[in-house]
Short mmCIF file of C-alpha atoms and ligand atoms in Angstrom, two decimals:
data_model
loop_
_atom_site.label_atom_id
_atom_site.label_comp_id
_atom_site.label_asym_id
_atom_site.label_seq_id
_atom_site.Cartn_x
_atom_site.Cartn_y
_atom_site.Cartn_z
CA MET X 15 -31.05 23.61 -9.43
CA ALA X 16 -29.02 21.27 -9.91
CA LEU X 17 -29.47 17.61 -11.03
CA LEU X 18 -28.83 15.06 -8.32
CA ILE X 19 -26.81 11.99 -9.65
CA ASP X 20 -28.83 8.91 -8.38
CA GLY X 21 -26.02 6.33 -6.85
CA LYS X 22 -28.62 4.16 -5.33
CA LYS X 23 -30.37 4.08 -8.94
CA ILE X 24 -27.34 3.41 -10.65
CA SER X 25 -25.92 1.13 -8.37
CA SER X 26 -28.98 -1.20 -7.91
CA GLU X 27 -28.87 -1.46 -12.22
CA ILE X 28 -25.13 -2.41 -11.60
CA LYS X 29 -26.29 -5.16 -9.16
CA GLU X 30 -29.45 -5.77 -11.63
CA GLU X 31 -26.99 -6.49 -14.39
CA LEU X 32 -24.05 -8.69 -12.20
CA LYS X 33 -27.03 -11.05 -10.92
CA THR X 34 -28.03 -11.78 -14.30
CA GLU X 35 -24.38 -13.13 -15.05
CA VAL X 36 -23.79 -14.51 -12.01
CA GLY X 37 -26.64 -16.65 -13.15
CA ARG X 38 -25.70 -17.01 -16.66
CA LEU X 39 -22.05 -18.32 -15.13
CA LYS X 40 -24.05 -20.67 -12.71
CA GLU X 41 -25.53 -22.13 -16.03
CA GLU X 42 -22.09 -22.63 -17.21
CA GLY X 43 -20.94 -24.35 -14.20
CA ILE X 44 -18.79 -21.26 -12.95
CA SER X 45 -19.33 -19.68 -9.71
CA VAL X 46 -18.29 -16.62 -7.95
CA CYS X 47 -16.92 -16.73 -4.05
CA LEU X 48 -15.55 -13.69 -1.91
CA ALA X 49 -13.92 -14.13 0.94
CA VAL X 50 -13.83 -11.69 3.15
CA ILE X 51 -11.70 -10.98 6.28
CA GLN X 52 -12.19 -8.87 9.22
CA VAL X 53 -9.75 -8.80 12.26
CA GLY X 54 -11.52 -7.64 15.52
CA ASP X 55 -15.13 -6.30 16.12
CA ASP X 56 -14.75 -2.38 15.33
CA PRO X 57 -18.44 -1.53 14.61
CA ALA X 58 -18.00 0.56 11.47
CA SER X 59 -16.00 -2.61 9.86
CA THR X 60 -18.73 -4.85 11.21
CA VAL X 61 -21.50 -2.74 8.93
CA TYR X 62 -19.45 -2.65 5.90
CA VAL X 63 -18.59 -6.04 6.20
CA GLY X 64 -22.57 -7.04 6.80
CA ASN X 65 -23.26 -5.00 4.01
CA LYS X 66 -21.01 -6.50 1.36
CA LYS X 67 -22.23 -9.97 2.45
CA LYS X 68 -25.66 -9.09 1.61
CA ALA X 69 -24.65 -7.43 -1.75
CA CYS X 70 -23.16 -10.81 -2.25
CA ALA X 71 -26.37 -12.65 -0.93
CA TYR X 72 -28.23 -10.52 -3.65
CA ILE X 73 -26.37 -11.15 -6.13
CA GLY X 74 -25.76 -14.72 -6.12
CA ILE X 75 -22.05 -14.55 -5.02
CA GLU X 76 -21.31 -16.98 -2.07
CA SER X 77 -19.07 -15.16 0.73
CA ARG X 78 -17.17 -16.59 3.11
CA SER X 79 -16.58 -14.67 6.55
CA TYR X 80 -13.53 -14.85 8.24
CA ARG X 81 -13.76 -13.17 12.11
CA LEU X 82 -10.02 -13.07 13.62
CA PRO X 83 -9.51 -12.07 17.10
CA GLU X 84 -8.08 -8.71 17.40
CA GLU X 85 -4.91 -9.77 18.83
CA VAL X 86 -4.09 -12.14 15.63
CA SER X 87 -0.21 -11.95 14.80
CA GLN X 88 0.58 -10.97 11.20
CA GLU X 89 2.02 -14.38 10.49
CA GLU X 90 -1.30 -16.05 11.39
CA LEU X 91 -3.67 -13.16 8.88
CA LEU X 92 -0.70 -14.06 6.17
CA GLY X 93 -0.87 -17.55 6.53
CA LEU X 94 -5.01 -17.35 6.06
CA ILE X 95 -4.44 -15.28 2.73
CA GLY X 96 -2.09 -17.79 1.34
CA ASP X 97 -4.06 -20.75 2.13
CA LEU X 98 -7.13 -18.03 -0.19
CA ASN X 99 -4.66 -17.79 -2.62
CA ARG X 100 -4.31 -21.28 -3.32
CA ASP X 101 -8.04 -22.30 -2.95
CA ASP X 102 -9.18 -22.40 -6.74
CA SER X 103 -12.93 -22.05 -5.41
CA VAL X 104 -12.10 -18.84 -4.30
CA ASP X 105 -12.61 -15.69 -6.42
CA GLY X 106 -11.88 -12.68 -4.70
CA ILE X 107 -10.36 -11.99 -1.26
CA LEU X 108 -10.93 -8.87 0.89
CA VAL X 109 -9.53 -7.93 4.11
CA GLN X 110 -11.55 -5.18 5.90
CA LEU X 111 -9.36 -2.07 6.34
CA PRO X 112 -8.22 -0.47 8.44
CA VAL X 113 -6.59 -3.60 10.38
CA PRO X 114 -5.43 -2.82 13.99
CA ALA X 115 -2.52 -1.12 14.71
CA HIS X 116 0.26 -3.81 15.50
CA LEU X 117 -0.57 -5.12 11.43
CA ASN X 118 1.27 -4.72 8.79
CA GLU X 119 -1.25 -3.41 6.34
CA LYS X 120 1.04 -2.89 3.24
CA GLU X 121 2.41 -6.33 3.58
CA ILE X 122 -1.03 -7.71 4.05
CA ILE X 123 -2.40 -5.95 0.59
CA ARG X 124 1.11 -7.30 -1.23
CA ALA X 125 0.33 -10.70 0.07
CA ILE X 126 -3.32 -10.95 -1.58
CA ALA X 127 -2.49 -12.45 -5.12
CA PRO X 128 -3.19 -9.83 -7.35
CA GLY X 129 -5.44 -12.13 -9.72
CA LYS X 130 -7.98 -12.42 -6.49
CA ASP X 131 -7.20 -8.35 -5.01
CA VAL X 132 -10.79 -7.29 -5.74
CA ASP X 133 -10.39 -3.95 -3.82
CA GLY X 134 -7.48 -3.60 -6.53
CA PHE X 135 -5.07 -2.01 -3.88
CA HIS X 136 -1.95 -4.58 -4.47
CA PRO X 137 0.75 -3.20 -6.29
CA GLU X 138 0.73 -4.65 -9.37
CA ASN X 139 -2.93 -3.41 -10.09
CA VAL X 140 -1.98 0.09 -9.18
CA GLY X 141 0.62 -0.58 -11.66
CA ALA X 142 -1.75 -2.06 -14.24
CA LEU X 143 -3.75 0.89 -14.23
CA SER X 144 -0.74 3.31 -14.24
CA ILE X 145 -0.07 1.70 -17.64
CA GLY X 146 -3.25 1.16 -18.92
CA GLU X 147 -3.02 -2.80 -18.59
CA GLU X 148 -5.96 -5.02 -17.05
CA GLY X 149 -6.35 -5.20 -13.35
CA PHE X 150 -8.72 -4.69 -10.88
CA VAL X 151 -9.33 -1.11 -10.03
CA SER X 152 -9.82 0.63 -6.65
CA CYS X 153 -13.93 0.63 -6.17
CA THR X 154 -14.47 4.20 -5.52
CA PRO X 155 -12.76 5.92 -8.15
CA ALA X 156 -14.54 2.97 -10.46
CA GLY X 157 -17.67 3.67 -9.44
CA ILE X 158 -17.50 7.56 -10.25
CA ILE X 159 -16.47 6.57 -13.63
CA GLN X 160 -19.83 4.81 -13.89
CA LEU X 161 -21.50 7.31 -12.25
CA LEU X 162 -20.07 9.90 -14.96
CA LYS X 163 -20.67 7.95 -17.80
CA ARG X 164 -24.42 6.45 -16.85
CA SER X 165 -25.71 9.83 -16.04
CA GLY X 166 -24.49 10.76 -19.61
CA ILE X 167 -21.78 13.13 -18.39
CA THR X 168 -18.74 13.31 -21.04
CA ILE X 169 -15.18 12.88 -19.54
CA GLU X 170 -13.26 13.58 -22.61
CA GLY X 171 -12.07 17.02 -23.20
CA LYS X 172 -13.20 17.86 -19.77
CA GLU X 173 -11.23 19.76 -17.08
CA CYS X 174 -10.93 17.34 -14.50
CA VAL X 175 -10.25 18.08 -10.83
CA VAL X 176 -9.58 15.80 -8.22
CA VAL X 177 -8.88 16.82 -4.63
CA GLY X 178 -7.18 14.42 -2.74
CA ARG X 179 -4.34 12.05 -3.55
CA SER X 180 -4.63 9.00 -1.53
CA ASN X 181 -4.10 5.67 -2.85
CA ILE X 182 -7.08 4.44 -2.96
CA VAL X 183 -9.17 7.59 -4.24
CA GLY X 184 -7.47 10.18 -5.12
CA LYS X 185 -4.31 8.70 -7.11
CA PRO X 186 -6.58 6.03 -9.23
CA MET X 187 -9.06 8.31 -9.86
CA ALA X 188 -6.85 10.82 -11.65
CA MET X 189 -5.78 7.65 -14.04
CA LEU X 190 -9.41 6.45 -14.44
CA LEU X 191 -10.08 10.61 -15.59
CA LEU X 192 -7.02 10.38 -17.43
CA LYS X 193 -7.72 7.03 -19.08
CA GLU X 194 -11.20 8.51 -20.17
CA ASN X 195 -9.53 11.51 -22.38
CA GLY X 196 -10.07 14.38 -19.32
CA THR X 197 -7.60 17.01 -18.66
CA VAL X 198 -6.66 16.27 -15.10
CA THR X 199 -5.57 18.11 -12.04
CA VAL X 200 -4.84 16.49 -8.83
CA CYS X 201 -4.83 18.85 -5.49
CA HIS X 202 -3.98 18.05 -2.00
CA SER X 203 -3.00 20.19 0.76
CA ARG X 204 -0.25 21.81 -0.44
CA THR X 205 -1.61 22.99 -3.26
CA ARG X 206 -2.16 26.99 -3.22
CA ASN X 207 -5.51 28.77 -4.58
CA LEU X 208 -7.25 25.44 -4.31
CA SER X 209 -10.74 27.50 -4.57
CA GLN X 210 -9.31 29.50 -7.73
CA VAL X 211 -7.89 25.83 -9.07
CA CYS X 212 -11.02 23.89 -8.44
CA ARG X 213 -13.24 26.82 -10.17
CA ARG X 214 -11.42 25.88 -13.53
CA ALA X 215 -13.05 22.41 -13.32
CA ASP X 216 -15.87 21.02 -15.52
CA ILE X 217 -15.75 17.92 -13.41
CA LEU X 218 -14.84 18.12 -9.74
CA VAL X 219 -13.96 15.10 -7.55
CA ALA X 220 -14.07 16.27 -3.90
CA ALA X 221 -12.35 13.53 -1.54
CA VAL X 222 -10.65 15.55 1.08
CA GLY X 223 -12.25 14.18 4.38
CA LYS X 224 -13.15 17.25 5.47
CA PRO X 225 -17.11 17.95 6.40
CA ARG X 226 -18.70 20.43 3.87
CA PHE X 227 -15.08 22.02 2.99
CA PHE X 228 -16.06 22.94 -0.68
CA ASP X 229 -18.56 25.84 -0.46
CA ASP X 230 -19.92 28.14 -3.31
CA SER X 231 -16.47 29.68 -4.01
CA TYR X 232 -14.66 26.82 -5.60
CA VAL X 233 -17.37 25.87 -7.98
CA LYS X 234 -18.68 27.82 -11.68
CA GLU X 235 -21.44 27.34 -13.71
CA GLY X 236 -21.96 23.92 -15.05
CA THR X 237 -19.63 22.05 -12.42
CA VAL X 238 -20.50 18.10 -12.39
CA VAL X 239 -19.25 17.65 -8.36
CA ILE X 240 -18.58 14.22 -7.46
CA ASP X 241 -18.80 14.17 -3.49
CA VAL X 242 -16.69 11.35 -2.09
CA GLY X 243 -16.90 12.59 1.66
CA ILE X 244 -18.93 10.60 4.45
CA HIS X 245 -19.02 11.98 7.64
CA ARG X 246 -21.69 12.02 10.45
CA GLY X 247 -22.72 15.43 11.82
CA GLU X 248 -23.21 16.34 15.46
CA ASP X 249 -27.14 16.43 14.58
CA GLY X 250 -26.80 12.35 13.59
CA LYS X 251 -27.03 13.27 10.21
CA LEU X 252 -24.63 11.97 7.10
CA CYS X 253 -22.96 15.10 4.77
CA GLY X 254 -19.95 15.19 2.36
CA ASP X 255 -17.25 16.94 1.98
CA VAL X 256 -19.43 19.55 -0.16
CA ASP X 257 -21.75 22.16 1.22
CA THR X 258 -24.42 20.84 -1.21
CA GLU X 259 -27.28 23.00 -0.01
CA LYS X 260 -24.74 26.49 -1.71
CA VAL X 261 -23.28 24.49 -4.12
CA SER X 262 -26.46 23.14 -5.32
CA ARG X 263 -27.69 26.39 -6.66
CA ILE X 264 -24.86 26.86 -9.41
CA VAL X 265 -23.42 23.78 -10.05
CA SER X 266 -25.13 21.50 -13.27
CA ALA X 267 -24.75 18.58 -10.86
CA ILE X 268 -23.96 16.78 -8.00
CA THR X 269 -23.91 13.30 -6.02
CA PRO X 270 -26.02 13.61 -2.76
CA VAL X 271 -24.70 12.40 0.65
CA PRO X 272 -26.02 9.85 1.27
CA GLY X 273 -27.06 7.70 -1.90
CA GLY X 274 -24.38 8.94 -4.18
CA VAL X 275 -20.71 7.56 -4.56
CA GLY X 276 -21.39 5.44 -1.27
CA PRO X 277 -23.62 2.85 -3.17
CA MET X 278 -21.08 2.87 -5.94
CA THR X 279 -18.58 1.73 -3.94
CA ILE X 280 -20.20 -1.95 -3.26
CA ALA X 281 -21.37 -2.31 -6.66
CA MET X 282 -17.87 -1.90 -7.81
CA LEU X 283 -16.45 -4.86 -5.29
CA MET X 284 -19.39 -7.01 -6.78
CA ASN X 285 -18.43 -6.25 -10.51
CA ASN X 286 -14.83 -7.15 -9.70
CA CYS X 287 -16.04 -10.66 -7.92
CA VAL X 288 -17.75 -11.15 -10.93
CA GLU X 289 -14.95 -9.88 -13.36
CA ALA X 290 -12.41 -12.43 -11.27
CA ALA X 291 -14.80 -15.49 -12.31
CA ARG X 292 -15.17 -14.17 -15.70
CA ARG X 293 -11.19 -14.45 -16.00
CA LYS X 294 -11.96 -18.03 -15.10
CA ARG X 295 -13.66 -18.90 -18.00
CA SER X 296 -11.52 -17.30 -20.52
CA SER X 297 -8.14 -19.25 -18.65
P1 NDP C 27 -7.24 10.44 2.83
O1 NDP C 27 -7.39 11.08 4.44
O2 NDP C 27 -6.42 9.47 2.68
O3 NDP C 27 -6.61 11.36 1.71
C1 NDP C 27 -7.15 12.94 1.63
C2 NDP C 27 -6.74 13.77 0.73
O4 NDP C 27 -7.10 14.99 1.18
C3 NDP C 27 -4.95 13.65 0.67
O5 NDP C 27 -4.52 13.83 -0.32
C4 NDP C 27 -4.79 15.21 1.35
O6 NDP C 27 -3.78 15.89 1.07
C5 NDP C 27 -6.21 15.92 0.99
N1 NDP C 27 -6.40 16.96 1.49
C6 NDP C 27 -6.82 17.05 3.36
N2 NDP C 27 -7.04 18.44 3.58
C7 NDP C 27 -6.81 19.24 2.61
C8 NDP C 27 -7.39 20.43 2.06
N3 NDP C 27 -7.34 21.42 2.80
N4 NDP C 27 -6.73 20.88 1.07
C9 NDP C 27 -6.59 20.15 -0.03
N5 NDP C 27 -6.16 18.97 0.17
C10 NDP C 27 -6.61 18.42 1.31
O7 NDP C 27 -8.79 10.32 2.76
P2 NDP C 27 -9.71 8.96 1.40
O8 NDP C 27 -9.13 9.75 0.35
O9 NDP C 27 -9.43 7.78 2.33
O10 NDP C 27 -11.12 9.31 1.36
C11 NDP C 27 -11.33 10.67 1.53
C12 NDP C 27 -12.66 11.00 1.97
O11 NDP C 27 -13.61 10.19 1.14
C13 NDP C 27 -13.10 10.63 3.27
O12 NDP C 27 -14.14 11.56 3.79
C14 NDP C 27 -13.87 9.15 3.11
O13 NDP C 27 -14.30 8.64 4.53
C15 NDP C 27 -14.46 9.06 2.06
N6 NDP C 27 -14.97 7.92 1.66
C16 NDP C 27 -15.81 7.53 0.96
C17 NDP C 27 -15.75 6.25 0.44
C18 NDP C 27 -17.38 5.96 -0.16
O14 NDP C 27 -17.53 4.70 -0.27
N7 NDP C 27 -17.89 7.05 -0.37
C19 NDP C 27 -14.96 5.25 0.08
C20 NDP C 27 -13.71 5.97 -0.02
C21 NDP C 27 -13.20 7.35 1.31
P3 NDP C 27 -2.62 15.41 1.46
O15 NDP C 27 -2.18 14.39 0.50
O16 NDP C 27 -1.21 16.63 1.24
O17 NDP C 27 -2.42 14.87 2.81
#
């Protein structure tokens, strides 16, 4: 049976480390503050924002909430982001996505100062990752690297197959695995013979957004499977992009859903906030 990679435990370890560091920064007179902007009252977004604020409170990061009405204009939202960019007491700015359809998401992401873009979505941070320079990295793929490293799984020299090429998961995941000296293949909806390509993987990252899409025909013995997907089934239970029951019989390690990649995303967001404050110390 496969080893279950415990994202809950690893994310708790990271949060404890960050809590200690935030305490130390406070002693040096450096506080950490995250501004969270939510537009409208989508229940899922409210839950995500609530979880982020809870994690901030636990670690000792101040979180400031800005709840804007559903019908807020692009100008008003950009105005708020501009104010927060100029506010030296704010280290990180996060706009909870998705925003309502009348707003321009790309423009919103670009409006956040790259040095406060703790989600790592600004083109400057994305570019920095691709040329190996310092910058904020998208939290989910950054969390996956931590999951692998802290589970003692070597990336260097491994065949890594990433299925999904989104800007927030697939593409930055591929760049990070490459940075760790993996041999990386990126697959998407036009990839031919997908299961055959996936079976080459020593490390398979499944991020297609389709419940239980990957069965045992996509893996070989010894593969490490990272299941990024998160779905609520008709039975009310959460499941991932991978059919865990079938795949676990073959592979060497797998992340569960829930309790795998999910908790790591918030831990890495917290890490990015602390990183923003660390930079204040060195500047
Ligand atoms: P997107 O919908 O943005 O991207 C999905 C990707 O999968 C696309 O690149 C698409 O290809 C590819 N794809 C879709 N169908 C197939 C197929 N049949 N064969 C091969 N490739 C396919 O999703 P995200 O990257 O945002 O998220 C992926 C999953 O991860 C979702 O379930 C999401 O909920 C979850 N997620 C979980 C997080 C967490 O913290 N646990 C955080 C972020 C996401 P193409 O580009 O060709 O269309």
